[in-house]
């Protein structure tokens, strides 16, 4: 009952007193919590440091060893690559020096393809049976004695991955023997040795968890320090820590007193150390404790002094705004904006200022909505009228063409009738946007309608043929792909000449790829012009669908690996090749 009584009284008082009461209560509660926490902070200080160090060690070692496992998987992927297996097997045969040089180049190109996208691979090397070294990445040479050690280590592990220190500059060597196990032969014959030079420093920098500026991660294999280049511990101090059975300890070293936690990996047999300066952290916490206490008391006093002013700065503008709303409640719309413009608070970006501005914008928006609604009604009527006109125009054109066709048939003008029918078919196909993909047979029908019209114009000068197997007619192709190519052939090959022009469409399918050739025996293009055309530097004279438009639609439909290719020989021929995947009608949702 007492709590309900105080809660009800708190709700009934004004915002001014509520703000002061909340500020005082929050400050007192916060100060009590702070004192309680401060009493226990030193008792859990060592435990927190240990947990932090253990977390850093665990997460860092997991991340580092995960990357090392990925490097191991990459090495298996390289040694099992069919091309590398084939090239190394060919090197075993009695080949000429030139053939071996070519095979070395192919192997180098292949491992470049593997190493190019690997962030942590400093270099990748393949050593064949004759101790020839093929390198991808950094071409730092390997001493002959080290080569022998690498080959011996790979043979010792018999196809498994082995790790070896690089001997300089934070590099770790992944070594694996390349055995023959292609699909044709499974002899497990030794073909060579694969060596990765892995940047252990980059792996650590990317994978190590945030240790701040107060600690350092050290990695050692028991003999050498792998990371970092300048560790906080000397080699003798590191040896002492290695022999210490405790997982963490607080010891004094050459550079000061540190908290040291360690973790030994079962995967690499490495030891991870996290070294944290102990006195530095303790002094910082002591300073923060004293500083925060003083600041907290100062803030508490200021909060009480300025609480009243803050509350008044909130309540006074709200009271004025409430009064304006009550004045507007009985006013007409023409006076709303004028009354809303009253005095704006001095801090327009505060919540109260935003409330004033929102109220003003609300009044302005009411007037704008009235005008906008009237304008939209006029726009809707105009749009409906234009839509009706857009429907009437094509139907009128189709009806007119049908009338001309009927009149031509009545007067036995078969040639005119065919042209009108072809033109009507072309118009319907061009205006119909229902399907962006049509069958190859439908696309050829559009081309034949266009050729029918052009044959009337050019007569025997135009020789047009199509070579396509019947089962390919159901393949899907972007609409209006071939007709613009035939139109270009007529425009650039037939029109400038008086001699007959042969235009041929050839359709072939091979392993799920359809290649369409649109060829003509026109004047062709020289190599320089063809290069500029492929780079988009030539401004063509046509006003229809250009080659770039066709290629862009093909790439958008099927992907960037598909498109157009142009081949031309001056005064002999021009061939435009369209490459698309073989997709039957109905297999793709168009």
mmCIF file of C-alpha atoms in Angstrom, residues 5 144 256 270 348 570:
data_model
loop_
_atom_site.group_PDB
_atom_site.id
_atom_site.type_symbol
_atom_site.label_atom_id
_atom_site.label_comp_id
_atom_site.label_asym_id
_atom_site.label_seq_id
_atom_site.Cartn_x
_atom_site.Cartn_y
_atom_site.Cartn_z
ATOM 1 C CA UNK A 5 0.636 5.586 -2.404
ATOM 2 C CA UNK A 144 69.817 -26.057 -52.111
ATOM 3 C CA UNK A 256 58.739 -5.216 -15.494
ATOM 4 C CA UNK A 270 53.022 -24.672 -30.133
ATOM 5 C CA UNK A 348 15.358 24.268 -31.817
ATOM 6 C CA UNK A 570 37.731 -6.899 -95.251
#
